[in-house]
mmCIF file with all atom_site columns, C-alpha atoms in Angstrom:
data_model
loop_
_atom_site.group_PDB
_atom_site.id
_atom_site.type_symbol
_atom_site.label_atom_id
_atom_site.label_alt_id
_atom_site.label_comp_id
_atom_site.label_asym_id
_atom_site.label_entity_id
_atom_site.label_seq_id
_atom_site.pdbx_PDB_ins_code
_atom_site.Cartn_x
_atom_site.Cartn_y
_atom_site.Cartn_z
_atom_site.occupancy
_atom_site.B_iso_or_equiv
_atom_site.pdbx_formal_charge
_atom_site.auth_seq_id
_atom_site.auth_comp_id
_atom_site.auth_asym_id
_atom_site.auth_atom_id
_atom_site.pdbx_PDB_model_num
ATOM 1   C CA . UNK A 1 1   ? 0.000   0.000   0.000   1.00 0.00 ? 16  UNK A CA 1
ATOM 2   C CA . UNK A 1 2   ? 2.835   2.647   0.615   1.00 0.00 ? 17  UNK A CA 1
ATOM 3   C CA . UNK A 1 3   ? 3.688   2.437   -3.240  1.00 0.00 ? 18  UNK A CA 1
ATOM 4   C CA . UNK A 1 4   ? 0.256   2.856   -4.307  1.00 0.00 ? 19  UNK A CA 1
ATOM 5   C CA . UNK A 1 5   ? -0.613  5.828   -1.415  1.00 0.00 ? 20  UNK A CA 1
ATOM 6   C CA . UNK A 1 6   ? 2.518   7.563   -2.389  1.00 0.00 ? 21  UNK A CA 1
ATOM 7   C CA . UNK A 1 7   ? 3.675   7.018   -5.844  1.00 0.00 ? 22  UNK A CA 1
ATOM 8   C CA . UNK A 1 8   ? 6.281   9.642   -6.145  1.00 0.00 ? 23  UNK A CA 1
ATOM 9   C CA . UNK A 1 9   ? 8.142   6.965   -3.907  1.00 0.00 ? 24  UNK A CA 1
ATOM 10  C CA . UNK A 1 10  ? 8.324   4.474   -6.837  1.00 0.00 ? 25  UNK A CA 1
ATOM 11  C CA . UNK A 1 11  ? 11.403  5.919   -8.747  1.00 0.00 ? 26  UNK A CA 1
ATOM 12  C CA . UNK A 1 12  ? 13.675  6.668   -5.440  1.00 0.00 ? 27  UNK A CA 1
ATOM 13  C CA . UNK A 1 13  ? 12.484  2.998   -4.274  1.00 0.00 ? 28  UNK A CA 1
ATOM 14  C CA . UNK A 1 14  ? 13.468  1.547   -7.408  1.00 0.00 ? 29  UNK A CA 1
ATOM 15  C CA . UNK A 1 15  ? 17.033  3.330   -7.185  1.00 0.00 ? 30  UNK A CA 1
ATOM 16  C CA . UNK A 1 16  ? 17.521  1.979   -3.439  1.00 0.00 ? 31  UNK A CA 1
ATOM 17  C CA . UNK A 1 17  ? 16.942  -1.010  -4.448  1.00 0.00 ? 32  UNK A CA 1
ATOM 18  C CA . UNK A 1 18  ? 18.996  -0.860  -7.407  1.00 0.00 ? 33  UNK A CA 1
ATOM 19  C CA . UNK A 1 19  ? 21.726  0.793   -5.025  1.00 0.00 ? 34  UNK A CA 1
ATOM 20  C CA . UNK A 1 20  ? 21.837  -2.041  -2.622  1.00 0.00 ? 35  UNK A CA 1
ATOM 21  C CA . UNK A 1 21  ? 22.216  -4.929  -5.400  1.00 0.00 ? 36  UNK A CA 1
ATOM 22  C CA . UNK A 1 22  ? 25.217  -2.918  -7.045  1.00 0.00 ? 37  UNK A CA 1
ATOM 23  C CA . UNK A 1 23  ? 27.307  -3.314  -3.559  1.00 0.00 ? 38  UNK A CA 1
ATOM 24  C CA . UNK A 1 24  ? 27.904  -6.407  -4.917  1.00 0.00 ? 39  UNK A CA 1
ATOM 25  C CA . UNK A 1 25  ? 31.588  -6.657  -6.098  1.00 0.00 ? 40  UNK A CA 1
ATOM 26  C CA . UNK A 1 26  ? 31.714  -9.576  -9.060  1.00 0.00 ? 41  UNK A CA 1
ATOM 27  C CA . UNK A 1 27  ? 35.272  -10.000 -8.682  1.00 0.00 ? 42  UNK A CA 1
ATOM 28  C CA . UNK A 1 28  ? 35.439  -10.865 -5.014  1.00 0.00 ? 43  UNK A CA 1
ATOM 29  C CA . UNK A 1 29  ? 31.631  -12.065 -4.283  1.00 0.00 ? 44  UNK A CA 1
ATOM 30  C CA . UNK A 1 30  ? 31.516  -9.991  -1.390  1.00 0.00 ? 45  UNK A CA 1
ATOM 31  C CA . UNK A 1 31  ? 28.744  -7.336  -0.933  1.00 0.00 ? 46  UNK A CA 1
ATOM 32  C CA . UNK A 1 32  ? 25.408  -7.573  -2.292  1.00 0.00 ? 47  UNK A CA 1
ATOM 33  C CA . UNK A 1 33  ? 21.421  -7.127  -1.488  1.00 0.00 ? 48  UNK A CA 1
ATOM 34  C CA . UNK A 1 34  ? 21.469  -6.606  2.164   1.00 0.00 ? 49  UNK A CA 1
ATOM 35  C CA . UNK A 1 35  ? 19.322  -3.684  3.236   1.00 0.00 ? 50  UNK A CA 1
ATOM 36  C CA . UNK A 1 36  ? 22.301  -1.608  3.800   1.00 0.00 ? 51  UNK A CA 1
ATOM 37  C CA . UNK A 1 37  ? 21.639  1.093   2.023   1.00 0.00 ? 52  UNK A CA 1
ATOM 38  C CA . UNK A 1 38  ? 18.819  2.190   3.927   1.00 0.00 ? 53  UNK A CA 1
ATOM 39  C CA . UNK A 1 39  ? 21.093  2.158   7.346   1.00 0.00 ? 54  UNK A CA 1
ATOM 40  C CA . UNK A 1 40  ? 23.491  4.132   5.290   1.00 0.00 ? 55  UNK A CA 1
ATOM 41  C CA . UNK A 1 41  ? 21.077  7.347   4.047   1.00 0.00 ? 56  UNK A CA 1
ATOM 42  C CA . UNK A 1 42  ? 19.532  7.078   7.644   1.00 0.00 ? 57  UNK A CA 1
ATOM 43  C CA . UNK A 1 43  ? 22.910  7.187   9.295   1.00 0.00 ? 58  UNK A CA 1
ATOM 44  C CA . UNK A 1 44  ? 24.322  10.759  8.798   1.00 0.00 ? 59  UNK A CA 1
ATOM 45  C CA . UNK A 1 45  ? 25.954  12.054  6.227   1.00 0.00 ? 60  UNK A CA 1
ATOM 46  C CA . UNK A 1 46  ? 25.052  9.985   3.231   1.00 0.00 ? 61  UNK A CA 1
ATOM 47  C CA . UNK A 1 47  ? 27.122  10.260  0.065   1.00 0.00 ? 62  UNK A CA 1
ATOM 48  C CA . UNK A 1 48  ? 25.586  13.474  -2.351  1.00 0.00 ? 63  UNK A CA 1
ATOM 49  C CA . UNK A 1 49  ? 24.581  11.291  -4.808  1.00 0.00 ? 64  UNK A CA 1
ATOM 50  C CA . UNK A 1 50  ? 21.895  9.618   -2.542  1.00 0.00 ? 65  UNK A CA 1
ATOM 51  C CA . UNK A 1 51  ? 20.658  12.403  -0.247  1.00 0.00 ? 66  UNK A CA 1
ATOM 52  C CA . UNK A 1 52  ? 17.175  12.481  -2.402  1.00 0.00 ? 67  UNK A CA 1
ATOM 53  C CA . UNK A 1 53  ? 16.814  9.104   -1.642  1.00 0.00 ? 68  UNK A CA 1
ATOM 54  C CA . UNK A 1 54  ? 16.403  9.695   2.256   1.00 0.00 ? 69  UNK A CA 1
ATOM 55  C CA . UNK A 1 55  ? 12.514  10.171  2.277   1.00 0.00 ? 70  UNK A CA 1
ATOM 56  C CA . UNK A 1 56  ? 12.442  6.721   0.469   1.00 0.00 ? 71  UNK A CA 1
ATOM 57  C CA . UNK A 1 57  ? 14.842  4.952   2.643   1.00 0.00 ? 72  UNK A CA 1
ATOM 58  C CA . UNK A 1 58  ? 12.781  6.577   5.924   1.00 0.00 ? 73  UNK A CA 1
ATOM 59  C CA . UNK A 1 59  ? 9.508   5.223   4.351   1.00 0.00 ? 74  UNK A CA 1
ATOM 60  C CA . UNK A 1 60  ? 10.897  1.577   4.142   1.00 0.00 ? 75  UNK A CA 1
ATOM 61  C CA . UNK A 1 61  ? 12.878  1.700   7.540   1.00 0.00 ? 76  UNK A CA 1
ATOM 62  C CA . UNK A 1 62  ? 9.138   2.883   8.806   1.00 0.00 ? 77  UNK A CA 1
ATOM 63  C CA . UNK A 1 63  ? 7.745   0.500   7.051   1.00 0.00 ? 78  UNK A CA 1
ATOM 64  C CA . UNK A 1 64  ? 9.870   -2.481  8.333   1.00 0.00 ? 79  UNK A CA 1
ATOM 65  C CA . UNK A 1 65  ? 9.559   -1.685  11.940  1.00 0.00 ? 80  UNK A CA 1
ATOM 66  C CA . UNK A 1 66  ? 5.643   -2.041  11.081  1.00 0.00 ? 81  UNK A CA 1
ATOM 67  C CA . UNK A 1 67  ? 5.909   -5.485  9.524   1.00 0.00 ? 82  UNK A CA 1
ATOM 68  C CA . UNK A 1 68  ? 8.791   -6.297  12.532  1.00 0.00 ? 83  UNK A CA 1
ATOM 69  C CA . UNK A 1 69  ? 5.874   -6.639  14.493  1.00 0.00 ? 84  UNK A CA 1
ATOM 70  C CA . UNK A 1 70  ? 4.604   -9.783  12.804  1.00 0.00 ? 85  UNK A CA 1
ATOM 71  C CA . UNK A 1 71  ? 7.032   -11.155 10.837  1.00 0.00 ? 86  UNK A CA 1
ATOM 72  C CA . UNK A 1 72  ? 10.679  -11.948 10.471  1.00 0.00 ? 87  UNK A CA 1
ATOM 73  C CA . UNK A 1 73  ? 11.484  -9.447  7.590   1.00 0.00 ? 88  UNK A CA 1
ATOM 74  C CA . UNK A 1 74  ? 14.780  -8.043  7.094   1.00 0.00 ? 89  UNK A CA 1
ATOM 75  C CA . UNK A 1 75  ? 15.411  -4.583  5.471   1.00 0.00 ? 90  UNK A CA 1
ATOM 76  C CA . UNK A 1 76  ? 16.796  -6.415  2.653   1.00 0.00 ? 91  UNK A CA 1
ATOM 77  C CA . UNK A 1 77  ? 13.408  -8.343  1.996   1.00 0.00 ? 92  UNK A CA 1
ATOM 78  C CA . UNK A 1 78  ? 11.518  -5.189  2.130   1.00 0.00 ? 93  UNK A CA 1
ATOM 79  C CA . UNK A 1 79  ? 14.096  -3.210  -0.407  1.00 0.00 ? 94  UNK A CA 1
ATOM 80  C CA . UNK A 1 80  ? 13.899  -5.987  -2.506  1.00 0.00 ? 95  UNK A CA 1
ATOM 81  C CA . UNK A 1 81  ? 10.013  -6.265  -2.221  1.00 0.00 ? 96  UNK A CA 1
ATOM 82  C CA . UNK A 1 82  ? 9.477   -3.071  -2.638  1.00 0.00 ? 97  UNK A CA 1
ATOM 83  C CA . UNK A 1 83  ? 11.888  -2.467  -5.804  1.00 0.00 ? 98  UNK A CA 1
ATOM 84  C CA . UNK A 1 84  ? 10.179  -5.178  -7.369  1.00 0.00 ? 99  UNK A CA 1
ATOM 85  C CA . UNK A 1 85  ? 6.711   -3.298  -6.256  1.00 0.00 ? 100 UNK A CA 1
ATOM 86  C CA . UNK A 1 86  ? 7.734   -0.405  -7.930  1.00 0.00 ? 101 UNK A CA 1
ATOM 87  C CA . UNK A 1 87  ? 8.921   -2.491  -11.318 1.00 0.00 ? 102 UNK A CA 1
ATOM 88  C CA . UNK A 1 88  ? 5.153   -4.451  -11.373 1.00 0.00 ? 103 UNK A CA 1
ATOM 89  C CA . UNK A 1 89  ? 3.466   -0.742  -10.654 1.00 0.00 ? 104 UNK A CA 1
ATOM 90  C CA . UNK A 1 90  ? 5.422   0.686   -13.717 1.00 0.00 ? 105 UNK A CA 1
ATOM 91  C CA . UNK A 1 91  ? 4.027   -2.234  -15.743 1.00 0.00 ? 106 UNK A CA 1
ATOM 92  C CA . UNK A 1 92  ? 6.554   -4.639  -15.630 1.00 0.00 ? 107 UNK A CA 1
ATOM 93  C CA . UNK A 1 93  ? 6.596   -8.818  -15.047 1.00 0.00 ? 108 UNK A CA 1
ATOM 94  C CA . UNK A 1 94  ? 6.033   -9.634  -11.507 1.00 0.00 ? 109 UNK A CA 1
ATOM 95  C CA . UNK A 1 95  ? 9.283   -10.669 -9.731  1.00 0.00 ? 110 UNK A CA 1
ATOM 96  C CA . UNK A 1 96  ? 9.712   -13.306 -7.514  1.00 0.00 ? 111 UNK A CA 1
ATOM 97  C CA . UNK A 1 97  ? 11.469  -12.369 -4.659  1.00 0.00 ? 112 UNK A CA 1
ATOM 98  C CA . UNK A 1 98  ? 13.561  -14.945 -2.198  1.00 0.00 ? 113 UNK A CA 1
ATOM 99  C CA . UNK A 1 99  ? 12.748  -13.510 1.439   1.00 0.00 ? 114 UNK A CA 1
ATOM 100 C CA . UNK A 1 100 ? 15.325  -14.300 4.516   1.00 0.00 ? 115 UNK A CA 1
ATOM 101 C CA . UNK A 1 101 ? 17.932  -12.411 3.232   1.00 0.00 ? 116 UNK A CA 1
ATOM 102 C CA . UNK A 1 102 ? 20.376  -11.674 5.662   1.00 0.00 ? 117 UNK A CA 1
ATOM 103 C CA . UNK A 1 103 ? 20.815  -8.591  7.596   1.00 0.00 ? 118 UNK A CA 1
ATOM 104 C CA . UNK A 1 104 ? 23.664  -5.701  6.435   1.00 0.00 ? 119 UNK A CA 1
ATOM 105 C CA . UNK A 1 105 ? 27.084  -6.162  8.950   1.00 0.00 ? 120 UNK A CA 1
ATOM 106 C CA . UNK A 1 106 ? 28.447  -3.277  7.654   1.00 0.00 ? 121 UNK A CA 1
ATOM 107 C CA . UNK A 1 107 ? 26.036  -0.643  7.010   1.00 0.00 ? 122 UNK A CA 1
ATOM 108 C CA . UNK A 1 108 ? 26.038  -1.029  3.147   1.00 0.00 ? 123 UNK A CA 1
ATOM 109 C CA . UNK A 1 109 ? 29.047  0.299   0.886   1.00 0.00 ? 124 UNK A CA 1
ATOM 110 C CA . UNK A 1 110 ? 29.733  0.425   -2.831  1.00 0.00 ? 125 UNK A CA 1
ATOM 111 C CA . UNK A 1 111 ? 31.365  -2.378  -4.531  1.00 0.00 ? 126 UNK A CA 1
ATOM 112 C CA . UNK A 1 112 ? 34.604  -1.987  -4.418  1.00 0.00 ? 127 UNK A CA 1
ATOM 113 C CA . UNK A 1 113 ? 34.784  0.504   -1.786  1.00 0.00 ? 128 UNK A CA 1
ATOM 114 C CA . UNK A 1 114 ? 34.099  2.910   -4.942  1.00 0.00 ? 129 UNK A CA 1
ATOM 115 C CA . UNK A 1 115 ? 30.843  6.045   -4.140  1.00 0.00 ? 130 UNK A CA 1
ATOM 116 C CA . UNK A 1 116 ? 27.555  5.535   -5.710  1.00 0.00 ? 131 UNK A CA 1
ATOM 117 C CA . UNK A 1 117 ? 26.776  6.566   -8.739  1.00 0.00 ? 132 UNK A CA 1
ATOM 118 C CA . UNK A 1 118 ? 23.618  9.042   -9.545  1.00 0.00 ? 133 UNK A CA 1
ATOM 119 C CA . UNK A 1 119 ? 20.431  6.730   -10.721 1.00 0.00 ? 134 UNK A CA 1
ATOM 120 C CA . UNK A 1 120 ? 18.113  9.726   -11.164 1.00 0.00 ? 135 UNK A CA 1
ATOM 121 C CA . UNK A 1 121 ? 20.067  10.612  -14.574 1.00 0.00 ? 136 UNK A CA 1
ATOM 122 C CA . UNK A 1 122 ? 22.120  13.081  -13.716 1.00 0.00 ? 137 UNK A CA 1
ATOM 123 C CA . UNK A 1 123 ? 24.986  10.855  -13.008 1.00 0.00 ? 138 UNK A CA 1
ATOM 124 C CA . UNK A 1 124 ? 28.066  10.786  -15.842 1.00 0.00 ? 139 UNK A CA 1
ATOM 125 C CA . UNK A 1 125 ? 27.023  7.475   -17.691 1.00 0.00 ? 140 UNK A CA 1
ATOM 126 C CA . UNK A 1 126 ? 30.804  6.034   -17.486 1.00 0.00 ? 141 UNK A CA 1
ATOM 127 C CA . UNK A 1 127 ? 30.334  5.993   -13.447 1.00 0.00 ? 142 UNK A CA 1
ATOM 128 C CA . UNK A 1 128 ? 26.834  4.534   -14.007 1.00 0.00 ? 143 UNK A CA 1
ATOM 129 C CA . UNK A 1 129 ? 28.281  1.752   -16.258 1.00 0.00 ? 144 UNK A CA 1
ATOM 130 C CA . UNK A 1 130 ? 31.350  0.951   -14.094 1.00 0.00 ? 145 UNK A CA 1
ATOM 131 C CA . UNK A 1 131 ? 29.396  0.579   -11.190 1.00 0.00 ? 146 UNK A CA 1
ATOM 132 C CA . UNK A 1 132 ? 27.155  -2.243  -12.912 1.00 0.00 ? 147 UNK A CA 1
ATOM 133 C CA . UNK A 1 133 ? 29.833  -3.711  -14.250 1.00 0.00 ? 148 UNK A CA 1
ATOM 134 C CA . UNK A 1 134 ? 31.928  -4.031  -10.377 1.00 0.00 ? 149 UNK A CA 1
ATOM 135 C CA . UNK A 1 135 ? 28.569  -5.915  -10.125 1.00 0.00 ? 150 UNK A CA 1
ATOM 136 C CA . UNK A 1 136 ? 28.608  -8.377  -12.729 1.00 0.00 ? 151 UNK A CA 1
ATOM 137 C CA . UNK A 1 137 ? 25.943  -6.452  -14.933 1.00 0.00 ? 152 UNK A CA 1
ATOM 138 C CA . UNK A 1 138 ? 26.526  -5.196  -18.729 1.00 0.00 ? 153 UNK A CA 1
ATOM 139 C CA . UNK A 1 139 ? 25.462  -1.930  -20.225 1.00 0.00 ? 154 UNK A CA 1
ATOM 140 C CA . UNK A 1 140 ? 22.543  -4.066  -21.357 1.00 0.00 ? 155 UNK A CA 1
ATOM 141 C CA . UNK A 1 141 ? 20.875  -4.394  -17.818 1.00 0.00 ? 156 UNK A CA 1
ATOM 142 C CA . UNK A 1 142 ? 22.228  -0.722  -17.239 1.00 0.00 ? 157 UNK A CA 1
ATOM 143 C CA . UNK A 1 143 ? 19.784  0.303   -20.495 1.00 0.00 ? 158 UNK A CA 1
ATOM 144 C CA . UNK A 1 144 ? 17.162  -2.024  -18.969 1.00 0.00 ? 159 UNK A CA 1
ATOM 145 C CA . UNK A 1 145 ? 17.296  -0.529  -15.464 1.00 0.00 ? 160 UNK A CA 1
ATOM 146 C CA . UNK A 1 146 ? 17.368  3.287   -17.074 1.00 0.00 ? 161 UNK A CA 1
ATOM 147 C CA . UNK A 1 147 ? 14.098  2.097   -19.087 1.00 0.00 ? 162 UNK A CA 1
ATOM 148 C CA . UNK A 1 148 ? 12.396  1.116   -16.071 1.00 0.00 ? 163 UNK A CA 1
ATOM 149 C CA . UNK A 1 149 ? 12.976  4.092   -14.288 1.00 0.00 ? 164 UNK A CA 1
ATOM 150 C CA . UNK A 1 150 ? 11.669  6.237   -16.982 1.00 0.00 ? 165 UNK A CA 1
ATOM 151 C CA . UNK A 1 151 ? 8.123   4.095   -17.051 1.00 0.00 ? 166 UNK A CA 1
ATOM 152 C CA . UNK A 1 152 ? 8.014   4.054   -13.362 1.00 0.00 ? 167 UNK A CA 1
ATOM 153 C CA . UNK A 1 153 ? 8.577   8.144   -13.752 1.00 0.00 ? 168 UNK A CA 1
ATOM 154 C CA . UNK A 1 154 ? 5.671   8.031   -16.200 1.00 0.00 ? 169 UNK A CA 1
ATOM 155 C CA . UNK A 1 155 ? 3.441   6.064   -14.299 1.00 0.00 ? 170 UNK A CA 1
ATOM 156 C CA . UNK A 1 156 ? 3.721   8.453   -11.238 1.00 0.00 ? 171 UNK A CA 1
ATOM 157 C CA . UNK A 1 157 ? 3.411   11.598  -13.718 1.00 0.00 ? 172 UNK A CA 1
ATOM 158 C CA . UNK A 1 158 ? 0.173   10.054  -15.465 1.00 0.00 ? 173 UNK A CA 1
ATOM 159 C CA . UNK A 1 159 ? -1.026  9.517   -11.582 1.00 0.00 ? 174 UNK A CA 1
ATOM 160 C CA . UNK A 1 160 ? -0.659  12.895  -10.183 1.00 0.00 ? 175 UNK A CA 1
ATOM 161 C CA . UNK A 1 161 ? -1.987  14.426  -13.394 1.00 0.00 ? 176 UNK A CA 1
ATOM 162 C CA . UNK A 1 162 ? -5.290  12.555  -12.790 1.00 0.00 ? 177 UNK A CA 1
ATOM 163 C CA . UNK A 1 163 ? -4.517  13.763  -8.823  1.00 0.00 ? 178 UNK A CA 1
ATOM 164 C CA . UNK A 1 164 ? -5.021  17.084  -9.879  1.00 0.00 ? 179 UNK A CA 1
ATOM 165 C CA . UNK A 1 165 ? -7.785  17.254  -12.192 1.00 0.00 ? 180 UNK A CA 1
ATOM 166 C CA . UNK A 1 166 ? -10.982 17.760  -10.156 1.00 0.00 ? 181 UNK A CA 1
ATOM 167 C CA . UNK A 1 167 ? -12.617 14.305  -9.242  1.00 0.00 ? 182 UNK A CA 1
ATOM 168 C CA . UNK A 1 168 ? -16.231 13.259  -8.636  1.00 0.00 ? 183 UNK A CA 1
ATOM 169 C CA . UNK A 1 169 ? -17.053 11.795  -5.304  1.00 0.00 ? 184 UNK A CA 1
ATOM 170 C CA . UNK A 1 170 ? -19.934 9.038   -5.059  1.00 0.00 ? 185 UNK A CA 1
ATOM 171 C CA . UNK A 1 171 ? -22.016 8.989   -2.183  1.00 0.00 ? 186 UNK A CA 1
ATOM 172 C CA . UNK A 1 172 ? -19.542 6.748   0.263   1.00 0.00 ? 187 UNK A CA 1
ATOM 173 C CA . UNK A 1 173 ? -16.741 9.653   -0.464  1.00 0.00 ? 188 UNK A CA 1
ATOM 174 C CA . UNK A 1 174 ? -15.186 7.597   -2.629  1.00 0.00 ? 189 UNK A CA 1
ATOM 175 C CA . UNK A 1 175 ? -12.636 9.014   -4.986  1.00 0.00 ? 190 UNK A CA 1
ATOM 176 C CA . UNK A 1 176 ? -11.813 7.682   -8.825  1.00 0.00 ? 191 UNK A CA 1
ATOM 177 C CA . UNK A 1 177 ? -8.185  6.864   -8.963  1.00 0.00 ? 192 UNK A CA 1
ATOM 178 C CA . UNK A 1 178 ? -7.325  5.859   -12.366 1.00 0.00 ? 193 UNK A CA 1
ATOM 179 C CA . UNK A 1 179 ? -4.143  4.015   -13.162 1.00 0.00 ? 194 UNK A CA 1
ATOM 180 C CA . UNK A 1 180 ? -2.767  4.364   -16.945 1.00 0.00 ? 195 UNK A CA 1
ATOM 181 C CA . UNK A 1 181 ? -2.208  0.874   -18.772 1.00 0.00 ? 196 UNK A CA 1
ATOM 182 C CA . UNK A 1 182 ? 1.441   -0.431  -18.692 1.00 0.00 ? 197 UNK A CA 1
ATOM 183 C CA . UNK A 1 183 ? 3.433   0.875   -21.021 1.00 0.00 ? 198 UNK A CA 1
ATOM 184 C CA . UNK A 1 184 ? 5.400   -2.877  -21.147 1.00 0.00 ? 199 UNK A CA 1
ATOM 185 C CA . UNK A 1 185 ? 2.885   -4.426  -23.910 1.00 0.00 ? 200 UNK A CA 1
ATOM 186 C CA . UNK A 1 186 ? -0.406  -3.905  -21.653 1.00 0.00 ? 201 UNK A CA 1
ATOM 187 C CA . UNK A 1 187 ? -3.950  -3.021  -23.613 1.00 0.00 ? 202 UNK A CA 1
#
């Protein structure tokens, strides 16, 4: 529900959780998916290239301490859930995600012990692509990734527009939402 009550979260989500796969190093298998990245905005001074990423990260962490309540969940299941949440929103396949991943010992770092790069697209696109690679992807998932995150963009443009237009109420104060088709082959 926190995707779908707050859709301008679906882009930053979808770069967290893009962030905390790429602290995977390929060369030494160390690193990885493990909810770090959230400790690390939260933490204090977060590298530049993430700080618009905090109100994200803050949703999640509030988010997990909700779910803590009833469930084992680790922050790196609910990065992971919700990246793939903001991937189906946008259109794309469901993903199956593997819960019990482990907890972050380290507080989350770059592969490599290299900074971030910039997801939002105002990163240089060498940094971008050398960070993927450090992580065992290509330029090809780097082109898939930027593709996502420009139809997650749209879908949350398309929903505000509709936001803002004025809506008619039925008589249980209901509210219309409507919800474009996917732009990934939907009607």
């Amino acid at each position: 529900d926190l995707l779908a009550d707050k859709p301008e979260l679906l882009s930053p989500v979808l770069q967290l959780s893009m962030h905390d796969a790429l602290t995977y190093d390929a060369s030494t298998g160390e690193g990885g998916p493990d909810g770090g990245i959230v400790s690390l905005l939260l933490g204090g001074s977060p590298p530049r290239a993430l700080e618009a990423l905090i109100p994200a990260a803050k949703e999640l962490d509030g988010l997990r301490k909700v779910l803590k309540r009833t469930t084992e969940i680790t922050m790196a299941d609910v990065v992971a859930l919700a990246g793939a949440e903001a991937i189906e929103t946008a259109g794309g396949p469901r993903l199956v995600v593997q819960l019990g991943k482990g907890e972050n010992k380290k507080g989350g770092g770059a592969a490599g012990g290299s900074s971030y790069p910039d997801l939002g697209g105002k990163g240089s696109r060498e940094t971008v692509i050398s960070a993927f690679r450090r992580s065992g992807l290509t330029e090809r998932d780097v082109a898939l990734f930027y593709g996502v995150r420009v139809a997650v963009e749209k879908v949350v443009s398309d929903v505000v527009t509709v936001e803002e237009e004025v809506q008619e109420v039925n008589e249980m104060g209901e509210k219309e939402v409507y919800i474009p088709p996917s732009t990934f082959g939907g009607a």
